[in-house]
């Protein structure tokens, strides 16, 4: 495994751990809050995150084609605990030797992709979902610059064709920066906009 390849696994681990941290901040009264994912409460978002962790863990072991591996958990009573267990599962799977040399079947893409690319997709997902959860709760997401730059590099490779975005696809349409703010956007904000988020609607104060 090359140094850069090893880095992508570590950067993903950092993003997943940050997502776990912010999910664990949620209190009993927070699960019904609206999230930046249109139409999803925090509870639904975290259920989706857990499902994706289990699906990617299965894909890392050659089982990504099994639809049941990607289903959201039926247990919605303890979202943080369920999510934490799912995060542990995917980090264990990604920590296995030669994981980046395997092919991952990812149903959302309708194809198999090299392990390194798949881990990159997971990385950008959990940078963005960590932000989703954090701003839903009104707190900051804390990720190092190298993780944010790596996520942006992945986001820049996602096709921006409107025909491949929107309902039924893996990503929402690209959101342009507001007039006068196109210059100087940070890596996180640029990633968020590339993947359909509107960070200006979710300010964090304090």
mmCIF file with all atom_site columns, C-alpha atoms in Angstrom:
data_model
loop_
_atom_site.group_PDB
_atom_site.id
_atom_site.type_symbol
_atom_site.label_atom_id
_atom_site.label_alt_id
_atom_site.label_comp_id
_atom_site.label_asym_id
_atom_site.label_entity_id
_atom_site.label_seq_id
_atom_site.pdbx_PDB_ins_code
_atom_site.Cartn_x
_atom_site.Cartn_y
_atom_site.Cartn_z
_atom_site.occupancy
_atom_site.B_iso_or_equiv
_atom_site.pdbx_formal_charge
_atom_site.auth_seq_id
_atom_site.auth_comp_id
_atom_site.auth_asym_id
_atom_site.auth_atom_id
_atom_site.pdbx_PDB_model_num
ATOM 1   C CA . UNK A 1 1   ? 0.000   0.000  0.000   1.00 0.00 ? 1   UNK A CA 1
ATOM 2   C CA . UNK A 1 2   ? 1.460   3.376  -0.964  1.00 0.00 ? 2   UNK A CA 1
ATOM 3   C CA . UNK A 1 3   ? 1.731   6.242  1.500   1.00 0.00 ? 3   UNK A CA 1
ATOM 4   C CA . UNK A 1 4   ? -1.056  8.205  -0.203  1.00 0.00 ? 4   UNK A CA 1
ATOM 5   C CA . UNK A 1 5   ? -3.299  5.144  -0.256  1.00 0.00 ? 5   UNK A CA 1
ATOM 6   C CA . UNK A 1 6   ? -2.679  4.589  3.441   1.00 0.00 ? 6   UNK A CA 1
ATOM 7   C CA . UNK A 1 7   ? -3.520  8.255  4.017   1.00 0.00 ? 7   UNK A CA 1
ATOM 8   C CA . UNK A 1 8   ? -6.969  7.917  2.412   1.00 0.00 ? 8   UNK A CA 1
ATOM 9   C CA . UNK A 1 9   ? -7.845  5.182  4.914   1.00 0.00 ? 9   UNK A CA 1
ATOM 10  C CA . UNK A 1 10  ? -6.622  7.312  7.827   1.00 0.00 ? 10  UNK A CA 1
ATOM 11  C CA . UNK A 1 11  ? -8.434  10.414 6.568   1.00 0.00 ? 11  UNK A CA 1
ATOM 12  C CA . UNK A 1 12  ? -11.627 8.387  6.299   1.00 0.00 ? 12  UNK A CA 1
ATOM 13  C CA . UNK A 1 13  ? -11.107 7.137  9.846   1.00 0.00 ? 13  UNK A CA 1
ATOM 14  C CA . UNK A 1 14  ? -10.773 10.713 11.101  1.00 0.00 ? 14  UNK A CA 1
ATOM 15  C CA . UNK A 1 15  ? -13.964 11.785 9.318   1.00 0.00 ? 15  UNK A CA 1
ATOM 16  C CA . UNK A 1 16  ? -15.913 8.810  10.659  1.00 0.00 ? 16  UNK A CA 1
ATOM 17  C CA . UNK A 1 17  ? -14.734 9.436  14.201  1.00 0.00 ? 17  UNK A CA 1
ATOM 18  C CA . UNK A 1 18  ? -15.758 13.077 13.937  1.00 0.00 ? 18  UNK A CA 1
ATOM 19  C CA . UNK A 1 19  ? -19.182 11.995 12.685  1.00 0.00 ? 19  UNK A CA 1
ATOM 20  C CA . UNK A 1 20  ? -19.471 9.692  15.705  1.00 0.00 ? 20  UNK A CA 1
ATOM 21  C CA . UNK A 1 21  ? -18.473 12.542 18.013  1.00 0.00 ? 21  UNK A CA 1
ATOM 22  C CA . UNK A 1 22  ? -21.132 14.923 16.755  1.00 0.00 ? 22  UNK A CA 1
ATOM 23  C CA . UNK A 1 23  ? -23.866 12.266 16.621  1.00 0.00 ? 23  UNK A CA 1
ATOM 24  C CA . UNK A 1 24  ? -23.077 11.446 20.236  1.00 0.00 ? 24  UNK A CA 1
ATOM 25  C CA . UNK A 1 25  ? -23.816 15.081 21.162  1.00 0.00 ? 25  UNK A CA 1
ATOM 26  C CA . UNK A 1 26  ? -27.505 14.657 20.278  1.00 0.00 ? 26  UNK A CA 1
ATOM 27  C CA . UNK A 1 27  ? -29.963 14.625 23.145  1.00 0.00 ? 27  UNK A CA 1
ATOM 28  C CA . UNK A 1 28  ? -33.368 13.014 23.307  1.00 0.00 ? 28  UNK A CA 1
ATOM 29  C CA . UNK A 1 29  ? -35.072 16.173 22.050  1.00 0.00 ? 29  UNK A CA 1
ATOM 30  C CA . UNK A 1 30  ? -32.775 16.579 19.046  1.00 0.00 ? 30  UNK A CA 1
ATOM 31  C CA . UNK A 1 31  ? -33.708 13.573 16.920  1.00 0.00 ? 31  UNK A CA 1
ATOM 32  C CA . UNK A 1 32  ? -36.767 15.250 15.410  1.00 0.00 ? 32  UNK A CA 1
ATOM 33  C CA . UNK A 1 33  ? -34.820 18.288 14.190  1.00 0.00 ? 33  UNK A CA 1
ATOM 34  C CA . UNK A 1 34  ? -34.712 19.030 10.478  1.00 0.00 ? 34  UNK A CA 1
ATOM 35  C CA . UNK A 1 35  ? -31.323 18.405 8.878   1.00 0.00 ? 35  UNK A CA 1
ATOM 36  C CA . UNK A 1 36  ? -29.649 19.846 5.754   1.00 0.00 ? 36  UNK A CA 1
ATOM 37  C CA . UNK A 1 37  ? -30.751 16.676 3.935   1.00 0.00 ? 37  UNK A CA 1
ATOM 38  C CA . UNK A 1 38  ? -34.110 17.815 2.578   1.00 0.00 ? 38  UNK A CA 1
ATOM 39  C CA . UNK A 1 39  ? -37.028 16.050 4.212   1.00 0.00 ? 39  UNK A CA 1
ATOM 40  C CA . UNK A 1 40  ? -34.872 14.145 6.698   1.00 0.00 ? 40  UNK A CA 1
ATOM 41  C CA . UNK A 1 41  ? -34.883 14.585 10.423  1.00 0.00 ? 41  UNK A CA 1
ATOM 42  C CA . UNK A 1 42  ? -31.688 13.995 12.347  1.00 0.00 ? 42  UNK A CA 1
ATOM 43  C CA . UNK A 1 43  ? -32.976 10.527 13.281  1.00 0.00 ? 43  UNK A CA 1
ATOM 44  C CA . UNK A 1 44  ? -33.463 9.590  9.621   1.00 0.00 ? 44  UNK A CA 1
ATOM 45  C CA . UNK A 1 45  ? -30.092 11.050 8.630   1.00 0.00 ? 45  UNK A CA 1
ATOM 46  C CA . UNK A 1 46  ? -28.269 9.049  11.282  1.00 0.00 ? 46  UNK A CA 1
ATOM 47  C CA . UNK A 1 47  ? -30.128 5.879  10.264  1.00 0.00 ? 47  UNK A CA 1
ATOM 48  C CA . UNK A 1 48  ? -28.929 6.482  6.690   1.00 0.00 ? 48  UNK A CA 1
ATOM 49  C CA . UNK A 1 49  ? -25.372 6.994  7.936   1.00 0.00 ? 49  UNK A CA 1
ATOM 50  C CA . UNK A 1 50  ? -25.475 3.701  9.843   1.00 0.00 ? 50  UNK A CA 1
ATOM 51  C CA . UNK A 1 51  ? -26.818 1.898  6.778   1.00 0.00 ? 51  UNK A CA 1
ATOM 52  C CA . UNK A 1 52  ? -24.054 3.294  4.588   1.00 0.00 ? 52  UNK A CA 1
ATOM 53  C CA . UNK A 1 53  ? -21.399 2.225  7.086   1.00 0.00 ? 53  UNK A CA 1
ATOM 54  C CA . UNK A 1 54  ? -22.718 -1.336 7.064   1.00 0.00 ? 54  UNK A CA 1
ATOM 55  C CA . UNK A 1 55  ? -23.022 -1.314 3.278   1.00 0.00 ? 55  UNK A CA 1
ATOM 56  C CA . UNK A 1 56  ? -19.463 -0.120 2.738   1.00 0.00 ? 56  UNK A CA 1
ATOM 57  C CA . UNK A 1 57  ? -18.196 -2.632 5.302   1.00 0.00 ? 57  UNK A CA 1
ATOM 58  C CA . UNK A 1 58  ? -19.949 -5.383 3.343   1.00 0.00 ? 58  UNK A CA 1
ATOM 59  C CA . UNK A 1 59  ? -18.606 -4.050 0.043   1.00 0.00 ? 59  UNK A CA 1
ATOM 60  C CA . UNK A 1 60  ? -15.068 -4.141 1.440   1.00 0.00 ? 60  UNK A CA 1
ATOM 61  C CA . UNK A 1 61  ? -15.578 -7.878 2.016   1.00 0.00 ? 61  UNK A CA 1
ATOM 62  C CA . UNK A 1 62  ? -17.112 -8.661 -1.360  1.00 0.00 ? 62  UNK A CA 1
ATOM 63  C CA . UNK A 1 63  ? -20.750 -8.516 -0.233  1.00 0.00 ? 63  UNK A CA 1
ATOM 64  C CA . UNK A 1 64  ? -21.804 -5.119 -1.515  1.00 0.00 ? 64  UNK A CA 1
ATOM 65  C CA . UNK A 1 65  ? -24.169 -6.657 -4.055  1.00 0.00 ? 65  UNK A CA 1
ATOM 66  C CA . UNK A 1 66  ? -26.454 -7.907 -1.262  1.00 0.00 ? 66  UNK A CA 1
ATOM 67  C CA . UNK A 1 67  ? -29.207 -5.300 -0.922  1.00 0.00 ? 67  UNK A CA 1
ATOM 68  C CA . UNK A 1 68  ? -29.935 -6.227 2.683   1.00 0.00 ? 68  UNK A CA 1
ATOM 69  C CA . UNK A 1 69  ? -26.478 -4.985 3.661   1.00 0.00 ? 69  UNK A CA 1
ATOM 70  C CA . UNK A 1 70  ? -27.503 -1.414 2.770   1.00 0.00 ? 70  UNK A CA 1
ATOM 71  C CA . UNK A 1 71  ? -30.845 -1.288 4.553   1.00 0.00 ? 71  UNK A CA 1
ATOM 72  C CA . UNK A 1 72  ? -31.425 1.267  7.287   1.00 0.00 ? 72  UNK A CA 1
ATOM 73  C CA . UNK A 1 73  ? -31.568 -0.266 10.767  1.00 0.00 ? 73  UNK A CA 1
ATOM 74  C CA . UNK A 1 74  ? -34.985 -1.204 12.068  1.00 0.00 ? 74  UNK A CA 1
ATOM 75  C CA . UNK A 1 75  ? -33.925 -0.138 15.555  1.00 0.00 ? 75  UNK A CA 1
ATOM 76  C CA . UNK A 1 76  ? -34.528 3.621  15.638  1.00 0.00 ? 76  UNK A CA 1
ATOM 77  C CA . UNK A 1 77  ? -34.729 3.792  19.441  1.00 0.00 ? 77  UNK A CA 1
ATOM 78  C CA . UNK A 1 78  ? -31.056 4.486  20.152  1.00 0.00 ? 78  UNK A CA 1
ATOM 79  C CA . UNK A 1 79  ? -29.701 6.200  17.038  1.00 0.00 ? 79  UNK A CA 1
ATOM 80  C CA . UNK A 1 80  ? -26.320 7.163  18.479  1.00 0.00 ? 80  UNK A CA 1
ATOM 81  C CA . UNK A 1 81  ? -25.583 3.660  19.752  1.00 0.00 ? 81  UNK A CA 1
ATOM 82  C CA . UNK A 1 82  ? -26.629 2.052  16.466  1.00 0.00 ? 82  UNK A CA 1
ATOM 83  C CA . UNK A 1 83  ? -24.538 4.545  14.498  1.00 0.00 ? 83  UNK A CA 1
ATOM 84  C CA . UNK A 1 84  ? -21.506 4.023  16.737  1.00 0.00 ? 84  UNK A CA 1
ATOM 85  C CA . UNK A 1 85  ? -21.638 0.263  16.200  1.00 0.00 ? 85  UNK A CA 1
ATOM 86  C CA . UNK A 1 86  ? -21.960 0.739  12.436  1.00 0.00 ? 86  UNK A CA 1
ATOM 87  C CA . UNK A 1 87  ? -18.984 3.108  12.396  1.00 0.00 ? 87  UNK A CA 1
ATOM 88  C CA . UNK A 1 88  ? -16.898 0.516  14.242  1.00 0.00 ? 88  UNK A CA 1
ATOM 89  C CA . UNK A 1 89  ? -17.904 -2.084 11.650  1.00 0.00 ? 89  UNK A CA 1
ATOM 90  C CA . UNK A 1 90  ? -16.780 -0.016 8.675   1.00 0.00 ? 90  UNK A CA 1
ATOM 91  C CA . UNK A 1 91  ? -13.527 1.093  10.295  1.00 0.00 ? 91  UNK A CA 1
ATOM 92  C CA . UNK A 1 92  ? -12.720 -2.541 11.087  1.00 0.00 ? 92  UNK A CA 1
ATOM 93  C CA . UNK A 1 93  ? -13.433 -3.520 7.467   1.00 0.00 ? 93  UNK A CA 1
ATOM 94  C CA . UNK A 1 94  ? -11.360 -0.676 6.026   1.00 0.00 ? 94  UNK A CA 1
ATOM 95  C CA . UNK A 1 95  ? -8.520  -1.571 8.382   1.00 0.00 ? 95  UNK A CA 1
ATOM 96  C CA . UNK A 1 96  ? -8.071  -5.016 6.842   1.00 0.00 ? 96  UNK A CA 1
ATOM 97  C CA . UNK A 1 97  ? -4.919  -5.679 4.766   1.00 0.00 ? 97  UNK A CA 1
ATOM 98  C CA . UNK A 1 98  ? -5.115  -4.970 1.016   1.00 0.00 ? 98  UNK A CA 1
ATOM 99  C CA . UNK A 1 99  ? -8.597  -3.488 1.344   1.00 0.00 ? 99  UNK A CA 1
ATOM 100 C CA . UNK A 1 100 ? -7.710  -0.841 -1.249  1.00 0.00 ? 100 UNK A CA 1
ATOM 101 C CA . UNK A 1 101 ? -6.784  -3.527 -3.761  1.00 0.00 ? 101 UNK A CA 1
ATOM 102 C CA . UNK A 1 102 ? -10.260 -5.060 -3.672  1.00 0.00 ? 102 UNK A CA 1
ATOM 103 C CA . UNK A 1 103 ? -13.247 -4.115 -5.806  1.00 0.00 ? 103 UNK A CA 1
ATOM 104 C CA . UNK A 1 104 ? -16.274 -2.684 -4.011  1.00 0.00 ? 104 UNK A CA 1
ATOM 105 C CA . UNK A 1 105 ? -19.761 -3.163 -5.443  1.00 0.00 ? 105 UNK A CA 1
ATOM 106 C CA . UNK A 1 106 ? -21.665 0.072  -4.710  1.00 0.00 ? 106 UNK A CA 1
ATOM 107 C CA . UNK A 1 107 ? -25.338 -0.242 -5.705  1.00 0.00 ? 107 UNK A CA 1
ATOM 108 C CA . UNK A 1 108 ? -25.882 3.532  -5.828  1.00 0.00 ? 108 UNK A CA 1
ATOM 109 C CA . UNK A 1 109 ? -23.357 3.700  -8.655  1.00 0.00 ? 109 UNK A CA 1
ATOM 110 C CA . UNK A 1 110 ? -24.576 0.522  -10.308 1.00 0.00 ? 110 UNK A CA 1
ATOM 111 C CA . UNK A 1 111 ? -21.060 -0.829 -10.626 1.00 0.00 ? 111 UNK A CA 1
ATOM 112 C CA . UNK A 1 112 ? -17.933 -2.068 -8.907  1.00 0.00 ? 112 UNK A CA 1
ATOM 113 C CA . UNK A 1 113 ? -15.138 0.413  -8.230  1.00 0.00 ? 113 UNK A CA 1
ATOM 114 C CA . UNK A 1 114 ? -11.559 0.033  -7.006  1.00 0.00 ? 114 UNK A CA 1
ATOM 115 C CA . UNK A 1 115 ? -11.178 0.015  -3.237  1.00 0.00 ? 115 UNK A CA 1
ATOM 116 C CA . UNK A 1 116 ? -9.200  3.234  -3.124  1.00 0.00 ? 116 UNK A CA 1
ATOM 117 C CA . UNK A 1 117 ? -11.939 5.100  -4.989  1.00 0.00 ? 117 UNK A CA 1
ATOM 118 C CA . UNK A 1 118 ? -14.644 3.551  -2.809  1.00 0.00 ? 118 UNK A CA 1
ATOM 119 C CA . UNK A 1 119 ? -12.903 4.624  0.395   1.00 0.00 ? 119 UNK A CA 1
ATOM 120 C CA . UNK A 1 120 ? -12.616 8.108  -1.108  1.00 0.00 ? 120 UNK A CA 1
ATOM 121 C CA . UNK A 1 121 ? -16.374 8.152  -1.686  1.00 0.00 ? 121 UNK A CA 1
ATOM 122 C CA . UNK A 1 122 ? -16.927 7.092  1.919   1.00 0.00 ? 122 UNK A CA 1
ATOM 123 C CA . UNK A 1 123 ? -14.530 9.796  3.103   1.00 0.00 ? 123 UNK A CA 1
ATOM 124 C CA . UNK A 1 124 ? -16.361 12.612 1.335   1.00 0.00 ? 124 UNK A CA 1
ATOM 125 C CA . UNK A 1 125 ? -19.716 11.236 2.522   1.00 0.00 ? 125 UNK A CA 1
ATOM 126 C CA . UNK A 1 126 ? -18.651 11.399 6.149   1.00 0.00 ? 126 UNK A CA 1
ATOM 127 C CA . UNK A 1 127 ? -17.017 14.793 5.937   1.00 0.00 ? 127 UNK A CA 1
ATOM 128 C CA . UNK A 1 128 ? -20.340 16.067 4.592   1.00 0.00 ? 128 UNK A CA 1
ATOM 129 C CA . UNK A 1 129 ? -22.522 14.028 6.957   1.00 0.00 ? 129 UNK A CA 1
ATOM 130 C CA . UNK A 1 130 ? -20.428 15.075 9.958   1.00 0.00 ? 130 UNK A CA 1
ATOM 131 C CA . UNK A 1 131 ? -21.180 18.652 8.904   1.00 0.00 ? 131 UNK A CA 1
ATOM 132 C CA . UNK A 1 132 ? -24.872 17.802 8.404   1.00 0.00 ? 132 UNK A CA 1
ATOM 133 C CA . UNK A 1 133 ? -25.158 16.511 11.951  1.00 0.00 ? 133 UNK A CA 1
ATOM 134 C CA . UNK A 1 134 ? -23.047 19.260 13.492  1.00 0.00 ? 134 UNK A CA 1
ATOM 135 C CA . UNK A 1 135 ? -25.040 22.124 12.008  1.00 0.00 ? 135 UNK A CA 1
ATOM 136 C CA . UNK A 1 136 ? -28.322 20.390 12.822  1.00 0.00 ? 136 UNK A CA 1
ATOM 137 C CA . UNK A 1 137 ? -27.185 20.529 16.442  1.00 0.00 ? 137 UNK A CA 1
ATOM 138 C CA . UNK A 1 138 ? -25.725 24.026 16.131  1.00 0.00 ? 138 UNK A CA 1
ATOM 139 C CA . UNK A 1 139 ? -22.115 23.000 16.736  1.00 0.00 ? 139 UNK A CA 1
ATOM 140 C CA . UNK A 1 140 ? -18.944 23.141 14.648  1.00 0.00 ? 140 UNK A CA 1
ATOM 141 C CA . UNK A 1 141 ? -17.489 20.201 12.789  1.00 0.00 ? 141 UNK A CA 1
ATOM 142 C CA . UNK A 1 142 ? -13.796 19.753 13.612  1.00 0.00 ? 142 UNK A CA 1
ATOM 143 C CA . UNK A 1 143 ? -11.708 18.234 10.845  1.00 0.00 ? 143 UNK A CA 1
ATOM 144 C CA . UNK A 1 144 ? -8.067  18.859 9.910   1.00 0.00 ? 144 UNK A CA 1
ATOM 145 C CA . UNK A 1 145 ? -7.195  20.645 6.687   1.00 0.00 ? 145 UNK A CA 1
ATOM 146 C CA . UNK A 1 146 ? -5.701  17.558 5.039   1.00 0.00 ? 146 UNK A CA 1
ATOM 147 C CA . UNK A 1 147 ? -8.976  15.686 5.475   1.00 0.00 ? 147 UNK A CA 1
ATOM 148 C CA . UNK A 1 148 ? -10.973 18.592 4.042   1.00 0.00 ? 148 UNK A CA 1
ATOM 149 C CA . UNK A 1 149 ? -8.630  18.914 1.070   1.00 0.00 ? 149 UNK A CA 1
ATOM 150 C CA . UNK A 1 150 ? -8.845  15.174 0.396   1.00 0.00 ? 150 UNK A CA 1
ATOM 151 C CA . UNK A 1 151 ? -12.644 15.311 0.506   1.00 0.00 ? 151 UNK A CA 1
ATOM 152 C CA . UNK A 1 152 ? -12.680 18.250 -1.888  1.00 0.00 ? 152 UNK A CA 1
ATOM 153 C CA . UNK A 1 153 ? -10.453 16.368 -4.329  1.00 0.00 ? 153 UNK A CA 1
ATOM 154 C CA . UNK A 1 154 ? -13.025 13.559 -4.389  1.00 0.00 ? 154 UNK A CA 1
ATOM 155 C CA . UNK A 1 155 ? -15.981 15.941 -4.692  1.00 0.00 ? 155 UNK A CA 1
ATOM 156 C CA . UNK A 1 156 ? -14.368 17.646 -7.678  1.00 0.00 ? 156 UNK A CA 1
ATOM 157 C CA . UNK A 1 157 ? -14.390 14.310 -9.520  1.00 0.00 ? 157 UNK A CA 1
ATOM 158 C CA . UNK A 1 158 ? -18.129 13.721 -9.053  1.00 0.00 ? 158 UNK A CA 1
ATOM 159 C CA . UNK A 1 159 ? -19.886 14.409 -12.394 1.00 0.00 ? 159 UNK A CA 1
ATOM 160 C CA . UNK A 1 160 ? -21.758 17.727 -12.218 1.00 0.00 ? 160 UNK A CA 1
ATOM 161 C CA . UNK A 1 161 ? -24.124 16.930 -15.104 1.00 0.00 ? 161 UNK A CA 1
ATOM 162 C CA . UNK A 1 162 ? -27.644 17.866 -13.861 1.00 0.00 ? 162 UNK A CA 1
ATOM 163 C CA . UNK A 1 163 ? -28.968 14.699 -15.529 1.00 0.00 ? 163 UNK A CA 1
ATOM 164 C CA . UNK A 1 164 ? -26.920 12.677 -13.038 1.00 0.00 ? 164 UNK A CA 1
ATOM 165 C CA . UNK A 1 165 ? -27.979 14.672 -9.983  1.00 0.00 ? 165 UNK A CA 1
ATOM 166 C CA . UNK A 1 166 ? -31.169 15.129 -7.974  1.00 0.00 ? 166 UNK A CA 1
ATOM 167 C CA . UNK A 1 167 ? -33.964 12.739 -6.928  1.00 0.00 ? 167 UNK A CA 1
ATOM 168 C CA . UNK A 1 168 ? -33.029 9.098  -7.325  1.00 0.00 ? 168 UNK A CA 1
ATOM 169 C CA . UNK A 1 169 ? -29.310 9.780  -7.685  1.00 0.00 ? 169 UNK A CA 1
ATOM 170 C CA . UNK A 1 170 ? -26.519 9.650  -5.131  1.00 0.00 ? 170 UNK A CA 1
ATOM 171 C CA . UNK A 1 171 ? -25.962 13.430 -5.094  1.00 0.00 ? 171 UNK A CA 1
ATOM 172 C CA . UNK A 1 172 ? -28.024 16.611 -5.163  1.00 0.00 ? 172 UNK A CA 1
ATOM 173 C CA . UNK A 1 173 ? -27.343 19.252 -7.849  1.00 0.00 ? 173 UNK A CA 1
ATOM 174 C CA . UNK A 1 174 ? -24.336 21.531 -7.382  1.00 0.00 ? 174 UNK A CA 1
ATOM 175 C CA . UNK A 1 175 ? -25.189 24.733 -5.472  1.00 0.00 ? 175 UNK A CA 1
ATOM 176 C CA . UNK A 1 176 ? -23.345 27.832 -6.717  1.00 0.00 ? 176 UNK A CA 1
ATOM 177 C CA . UNK A 1 177 ? -21.903 30.228 -4.158  1.00 0.00 ? 177 UNK A CA 1
ATOM 178 C CA . UNK A 1 178 ? -23.941 33.388 -3.496  1.00 0.00 ? 178 UNK A CA 1
ATOM 179 C CA . UNK A 1 179 ? -22.939 36.393 -5.591  1.00 0.00 ? 179 UNK A CA 1
ATOM 180 C CA . UNK A 1 180 ? -19.776 37.968 -4.256  1.00 0.00 ? 180 UNK A CA 1
ATOM 181 C CA . UNK A 1 181 ? -18.737 34.899 -2.279  1.00 0.00 ? 181 UNK A CA 1
ATOM 182 C CA . UNK A 1 182 ? -17.321 32.712 -5.043  1.00 0.00 ? 182 UNK A CA 1
ATOM 183 C CA . UNK A 1 183 ? -13.747 33.715 -4.258  1.00 0.00 ? 183 UNK A CA 1
ATOM 184 C CA . UNK A 1 184 ? -12.002 32.451 -1.170  1.00 0.00 ? 184 UNK A CA 1
ATOM 185 C CA . UNK A 1 185 ? -14.380 29.664 -0.183  1.00 0.00 ? 185 UNK A CA 1
ATOM 186 C CA . UNK A 1 186 ? -12.710 27.093 2.031   1.00 0.00 ? 186 UNK A CA 1
ATOM 187 C CA . UNK A 1 187 ? -12.342 23.427 1.133   1.00 0.00 ? 187 UNK A CA 1
ATOM 188 C CA . UNK A 1 188 ? -15.276 22.374 3.319   1.00 0.00 ? 188 UNK A CA 1
ATOM 189 C CA . UNK A 1 189 ? -17.675 24.957 1.893   1.00 0.00 ? 189 UNK A CA 1
ATOM 190 C CA . UNK A 1 190 ? -16.657 24.135 -1.660  1.00 0.00 ? 190 UNK A CA 1
ATOM 191 C CA . UNK A 1 191 ? -17.202 20.428 -1.008  1.00 0.00 ? 191 UNK A CA 1
ATOM 192 C CA . UNK A 1 192 ? -20.606 21.099 0.520   1.00 0.00 ? 192 UNK A CA 1
ATOM 193 C CA . UNK A 1 193 ? -21.749 23.130 -2.478  1.00 0.00 ? 193 UNK A CA 1
ATOM 194 C CA . UNK A 1 194 ? -20.411 20.594 -4.956  1.00 0.00 ? 194 UNK A CA 1
ATOM 195 C CA . UNK A 1 195 ? -22.554 17.964 -3.238  1.00 0.00 ? 195 UNK A CA 1
ATOM 196 C CA . UNK A 1 196 ? -25.715 20.033 -3.041  1.00 0.00 ? 196 UNK A CA 1
ATOM 197 C CA . UNK A 1 197 ? -25.576 21.700 0.366   1.00 0.00 ? 197 UNK A CA 1
ATOM 198 C CA . UNK A 1 198 ? -26.325 25.358 1.156   1.00 0.00 ? 198 UNK A CA 1
ATOM 199 C CA . UNK A 1 199 ? -24.024 26.219 4.061   1.00 0.00 ? 199 UNK A CA 1
ATOM 200 C CA . UNK A 1 200 ? -25.325 29.804 4.268   1.00 0.00 ? 200 UNK A CA 1
ATOM 201 C CA . UNK A 1 201 ? -28.665 28.410 5.462   1.00 0.00 ? 201 UNK A CA 1
ATOM 202 C CA . UNK A 1 202 ? -27.036 26.592 8.390   1.00 0.00 ? 202 UNK A CA 1
ATOM 203 C CA . UNK A 1 203 ? -24.867 29.096 10.286  1.00 0.00 ? 203 UNK A CA 1
ATOM 204 C CA . UNK A 1 204 ? -23.296 28.019 13.560  1.00 0.00 ? 204 UNK A CA 1
ATOM 205 C CA . UNK A 1 205 ? -23.151 30.745 16.195  1.00 0.00 ? 205 UNK A CA 1
ATOM 206 C CA . UNK A 1 206 ? -21.066 30.909 19.302  1.00 0.00 ? 206 UNK A CA 1
#
